[in-house]
Short mmCIF file of C-alpha atoms in Angstrom, two decimals:
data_model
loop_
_atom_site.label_atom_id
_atom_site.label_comp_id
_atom_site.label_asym_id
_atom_site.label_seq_id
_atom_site.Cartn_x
_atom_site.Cartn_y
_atom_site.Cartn_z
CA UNK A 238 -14.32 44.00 13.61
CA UNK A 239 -11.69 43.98 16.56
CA UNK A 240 -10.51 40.31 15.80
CA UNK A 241 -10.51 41.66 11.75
CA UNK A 242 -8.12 44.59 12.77
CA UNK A 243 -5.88 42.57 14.95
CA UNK A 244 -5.10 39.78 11.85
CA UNK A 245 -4.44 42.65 9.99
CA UNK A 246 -1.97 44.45 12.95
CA UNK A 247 -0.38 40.96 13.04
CA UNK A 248 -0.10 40.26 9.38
CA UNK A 249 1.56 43.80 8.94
CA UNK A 250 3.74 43.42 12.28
CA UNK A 251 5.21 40.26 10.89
CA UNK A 252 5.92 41.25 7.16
CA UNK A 253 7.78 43.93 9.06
CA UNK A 254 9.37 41.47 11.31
CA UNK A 255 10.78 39.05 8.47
CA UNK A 256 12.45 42.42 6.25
CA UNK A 257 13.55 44.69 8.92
CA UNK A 258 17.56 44.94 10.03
CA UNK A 259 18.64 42.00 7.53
CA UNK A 260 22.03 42.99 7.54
CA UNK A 261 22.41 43.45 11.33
CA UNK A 262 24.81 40.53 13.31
CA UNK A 263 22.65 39.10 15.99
CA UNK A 264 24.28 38.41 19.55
CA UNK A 265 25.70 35.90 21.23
CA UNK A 266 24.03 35.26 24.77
CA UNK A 267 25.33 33.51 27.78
CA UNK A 268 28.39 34.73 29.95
CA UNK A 269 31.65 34.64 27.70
CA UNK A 270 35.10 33.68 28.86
CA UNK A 271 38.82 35.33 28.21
CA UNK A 272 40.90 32.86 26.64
CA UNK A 273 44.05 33.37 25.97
CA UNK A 274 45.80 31.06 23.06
CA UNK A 275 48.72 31.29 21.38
CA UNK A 276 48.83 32.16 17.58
CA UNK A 277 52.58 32.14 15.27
CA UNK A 278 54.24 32.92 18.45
CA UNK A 279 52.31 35.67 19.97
CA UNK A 280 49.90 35.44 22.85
CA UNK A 281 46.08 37.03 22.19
CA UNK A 282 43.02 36.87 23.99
CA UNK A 283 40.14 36.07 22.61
CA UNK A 284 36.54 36.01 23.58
CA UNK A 285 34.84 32.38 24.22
CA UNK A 286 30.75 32.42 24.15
CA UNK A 287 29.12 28.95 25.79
CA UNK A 288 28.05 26.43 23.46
CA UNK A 289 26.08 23.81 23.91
CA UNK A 290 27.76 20.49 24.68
CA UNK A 291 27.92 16.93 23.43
CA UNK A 292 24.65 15.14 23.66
CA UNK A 293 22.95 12.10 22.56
CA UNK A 294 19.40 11.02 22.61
CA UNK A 295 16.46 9.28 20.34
CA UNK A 296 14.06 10.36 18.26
CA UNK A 297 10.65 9.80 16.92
CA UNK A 298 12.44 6.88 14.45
CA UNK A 299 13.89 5.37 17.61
CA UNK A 300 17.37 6.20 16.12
CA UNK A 301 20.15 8.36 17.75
CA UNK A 302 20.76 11.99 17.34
CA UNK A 303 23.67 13.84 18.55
CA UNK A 304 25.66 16.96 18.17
CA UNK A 305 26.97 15.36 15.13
CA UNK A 306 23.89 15.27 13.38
CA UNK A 307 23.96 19.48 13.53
CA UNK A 308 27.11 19.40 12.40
CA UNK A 309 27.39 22.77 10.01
CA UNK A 310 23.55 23.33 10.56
CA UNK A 311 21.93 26.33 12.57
CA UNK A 312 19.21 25.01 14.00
CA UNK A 313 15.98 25.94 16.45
CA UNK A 314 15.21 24.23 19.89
CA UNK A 315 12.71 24.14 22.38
CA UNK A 316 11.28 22.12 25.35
CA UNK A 317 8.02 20.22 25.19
CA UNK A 318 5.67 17.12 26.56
CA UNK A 319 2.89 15.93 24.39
CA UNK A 320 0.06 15.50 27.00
CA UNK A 321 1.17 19.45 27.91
CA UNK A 322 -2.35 21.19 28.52
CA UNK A 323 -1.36 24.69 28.55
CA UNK A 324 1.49 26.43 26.44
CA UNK A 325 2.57 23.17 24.52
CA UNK A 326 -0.28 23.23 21.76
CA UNK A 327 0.29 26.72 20.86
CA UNK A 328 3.89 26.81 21.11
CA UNK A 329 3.78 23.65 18.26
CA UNK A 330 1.00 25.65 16.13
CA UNK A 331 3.78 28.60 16.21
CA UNK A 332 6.53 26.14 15.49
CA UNK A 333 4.85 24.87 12.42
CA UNK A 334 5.35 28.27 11.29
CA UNK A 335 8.92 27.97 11.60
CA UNK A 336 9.08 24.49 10.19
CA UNK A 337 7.38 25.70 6.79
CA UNK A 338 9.74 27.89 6.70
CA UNK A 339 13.22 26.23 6.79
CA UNK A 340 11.80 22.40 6.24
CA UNK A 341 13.75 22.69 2.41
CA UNK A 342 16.35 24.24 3.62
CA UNK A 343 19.09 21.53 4.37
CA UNK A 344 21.42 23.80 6.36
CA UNK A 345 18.34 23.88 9.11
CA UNK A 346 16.88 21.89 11.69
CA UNK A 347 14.80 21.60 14.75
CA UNK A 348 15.51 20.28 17.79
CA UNK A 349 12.29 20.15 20.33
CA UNK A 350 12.96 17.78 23.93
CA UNK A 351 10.25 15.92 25.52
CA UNK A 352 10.92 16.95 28.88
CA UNK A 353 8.24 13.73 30.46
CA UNK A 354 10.50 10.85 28.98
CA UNK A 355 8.40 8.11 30.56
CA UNK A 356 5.28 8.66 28.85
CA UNK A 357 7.01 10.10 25.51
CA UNK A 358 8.54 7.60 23.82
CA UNK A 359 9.94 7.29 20.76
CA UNK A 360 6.68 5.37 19.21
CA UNK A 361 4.59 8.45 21.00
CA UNK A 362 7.02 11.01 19.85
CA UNK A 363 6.40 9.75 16.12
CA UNK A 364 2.74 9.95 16.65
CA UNK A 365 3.06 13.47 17.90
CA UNK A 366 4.87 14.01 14.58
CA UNK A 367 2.69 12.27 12.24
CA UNK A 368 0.01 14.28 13.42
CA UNK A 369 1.48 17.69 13.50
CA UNK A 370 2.21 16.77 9.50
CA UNK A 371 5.99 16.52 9.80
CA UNK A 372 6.92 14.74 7.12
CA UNK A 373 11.23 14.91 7.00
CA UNK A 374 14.11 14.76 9.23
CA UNK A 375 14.30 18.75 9.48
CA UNK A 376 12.25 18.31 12.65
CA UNK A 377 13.38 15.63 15.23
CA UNK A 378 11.75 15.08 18.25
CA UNK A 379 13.79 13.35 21.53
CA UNK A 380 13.79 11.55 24.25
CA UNK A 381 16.12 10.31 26.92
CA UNK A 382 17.61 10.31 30.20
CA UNK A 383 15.56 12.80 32.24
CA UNK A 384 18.27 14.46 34.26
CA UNK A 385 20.37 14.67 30.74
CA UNK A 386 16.93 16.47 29.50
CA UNK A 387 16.88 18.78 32.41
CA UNK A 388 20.48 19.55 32.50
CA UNK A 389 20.99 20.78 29.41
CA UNK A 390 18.00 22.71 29.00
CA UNK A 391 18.74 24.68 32.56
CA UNK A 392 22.32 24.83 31.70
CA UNK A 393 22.82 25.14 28.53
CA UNK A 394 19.75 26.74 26.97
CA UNK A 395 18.85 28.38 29.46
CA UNK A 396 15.54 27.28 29.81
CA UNK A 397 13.79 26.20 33.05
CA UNK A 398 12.78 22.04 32.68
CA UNK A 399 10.96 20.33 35.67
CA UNK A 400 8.87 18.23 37.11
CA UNK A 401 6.13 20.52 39.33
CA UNK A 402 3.58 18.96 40.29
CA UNK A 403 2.06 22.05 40.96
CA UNK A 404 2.02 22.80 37.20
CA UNK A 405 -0.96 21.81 34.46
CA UNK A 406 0.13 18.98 33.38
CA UNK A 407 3.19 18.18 36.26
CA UNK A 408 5.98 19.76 34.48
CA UNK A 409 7.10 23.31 34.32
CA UNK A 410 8.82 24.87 31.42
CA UNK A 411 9.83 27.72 29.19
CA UNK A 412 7.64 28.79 26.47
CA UNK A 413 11.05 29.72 24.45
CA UNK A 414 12.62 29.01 21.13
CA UNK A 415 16.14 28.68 21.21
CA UNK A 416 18.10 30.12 18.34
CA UNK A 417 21.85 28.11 17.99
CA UNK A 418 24.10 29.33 14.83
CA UNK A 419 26.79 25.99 13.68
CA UNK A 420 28.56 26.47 16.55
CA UNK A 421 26.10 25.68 18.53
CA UNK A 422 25.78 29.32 20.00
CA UNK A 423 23.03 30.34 21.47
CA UNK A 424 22.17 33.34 19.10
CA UNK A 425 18.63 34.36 20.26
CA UNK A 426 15.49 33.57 22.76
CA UNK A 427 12.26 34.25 21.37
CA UNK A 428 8.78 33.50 22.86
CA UNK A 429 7.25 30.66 21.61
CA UNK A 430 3.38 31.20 22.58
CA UNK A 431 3.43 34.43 20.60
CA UNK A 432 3.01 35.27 16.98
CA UNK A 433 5.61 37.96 17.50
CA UNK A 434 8.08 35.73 18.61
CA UNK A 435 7.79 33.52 16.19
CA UNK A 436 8.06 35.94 13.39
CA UNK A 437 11.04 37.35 15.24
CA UNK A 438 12.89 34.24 14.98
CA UNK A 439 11.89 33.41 11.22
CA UNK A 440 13.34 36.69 10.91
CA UNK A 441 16.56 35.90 12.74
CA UNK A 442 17.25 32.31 10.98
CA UNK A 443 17.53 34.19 7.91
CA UNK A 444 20.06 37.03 9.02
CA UNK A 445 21.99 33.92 10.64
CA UNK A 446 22.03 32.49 7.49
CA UNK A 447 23.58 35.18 5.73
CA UNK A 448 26.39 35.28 8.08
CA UNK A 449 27.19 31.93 6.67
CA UNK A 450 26.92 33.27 2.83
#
């Protein structure tokens, strides 16, 4: 009866979730800058947020992706190795949510980082993919130079990527979803191993959405 009661807590909790505040702006997180530009002759200052910069890695097809390829798409990322014991499994369940979701929407993607290059290539990657049933290029899966992994994950999303060998597995990392509107933003952090977080950001992709409407 307990288990029955919490499906339907969880069922109501995310139908509230995915209506609630659809016309509120969501934030912009990281530590903005003052800039101060020029405009028809008169000096302002405006307000710079941190983006994420240029990158370039391979995916499960073994073919590049870069910035370029989110070009005037919003788009979801997150930090991952496939032999992950622990969080990894249930953080992918939860993102399958997400992918159902937005995987016919063409204005959306996901971006999830193998963060144990050496074992995750792009032939394992696709595997991974196959298996978890994605099926279209919403969805890409990377891999790369480790210290270009773990850079921009710790500086740029704001997500801790490592090698621990203290950690299941030998790798430490977040258990977030990272939220990045066409600018590439970062718009929202949402936990990953939860069904609450994961509603929370299927809520959130659609009010970023609308600001693009």
């Amino acid at each position: 009866m307990r288990v029955h009661n919490r499906s339907i807590i969880v069922g109501l909790l995310a139908a509230a979730m995915l209506t609630a505040c659809e016309d509120r702006k969501l934030p912009y997180l990281g530590e903005p800058q003052t800039v101060v530009k020029t405009v028809e002759g008169k000096t302002i200052e405006e307000t710079d947020y941190p983006s994420i910069p240029a990158f370039s890695f391979t995916n499960q097809d073994n073919k590049i992706v870069s910035e370029q390829d989110f070009k005037d798409k919003i788009y979801v990322a997150d930090f991952f190795f496939t032999t992950c014991p622990t969080i990894c499994p249930v953080m992918k369940k939860n993102m399958l949510k997400v992918y159902d979701e937005v995987k016919d929407n063409p204005t959306v993607r996901i971006l999830s980082h193998t963060i144990d290059p050496e074992h995750d290539t792009p032939a394992v990657l696709k595997t991974y993919a196959n298996d978890l049933g994605v099926s279209n290029a919403t969805w890409q899966f990377v891999t790369g130079d480790r210290e270009k992994i773990y850079n921009i994950g710790q500086r740029h999303y704001l997500i801790t990527a490592a090698e621990d060998a203290k950690s299941p597995g030998g790798f430490l990392h977040s258990g977030h979803f990272v939220l990045l509107d066409k600018d590439r933003h970062i718009r929202g952090m949402y936990d990953g191993t939860t069904d609450e977080g994961t509603y929370e950001l299927i809520r959130d992709i659609r009010t970023l959405l609308k600001e693009y409407e």
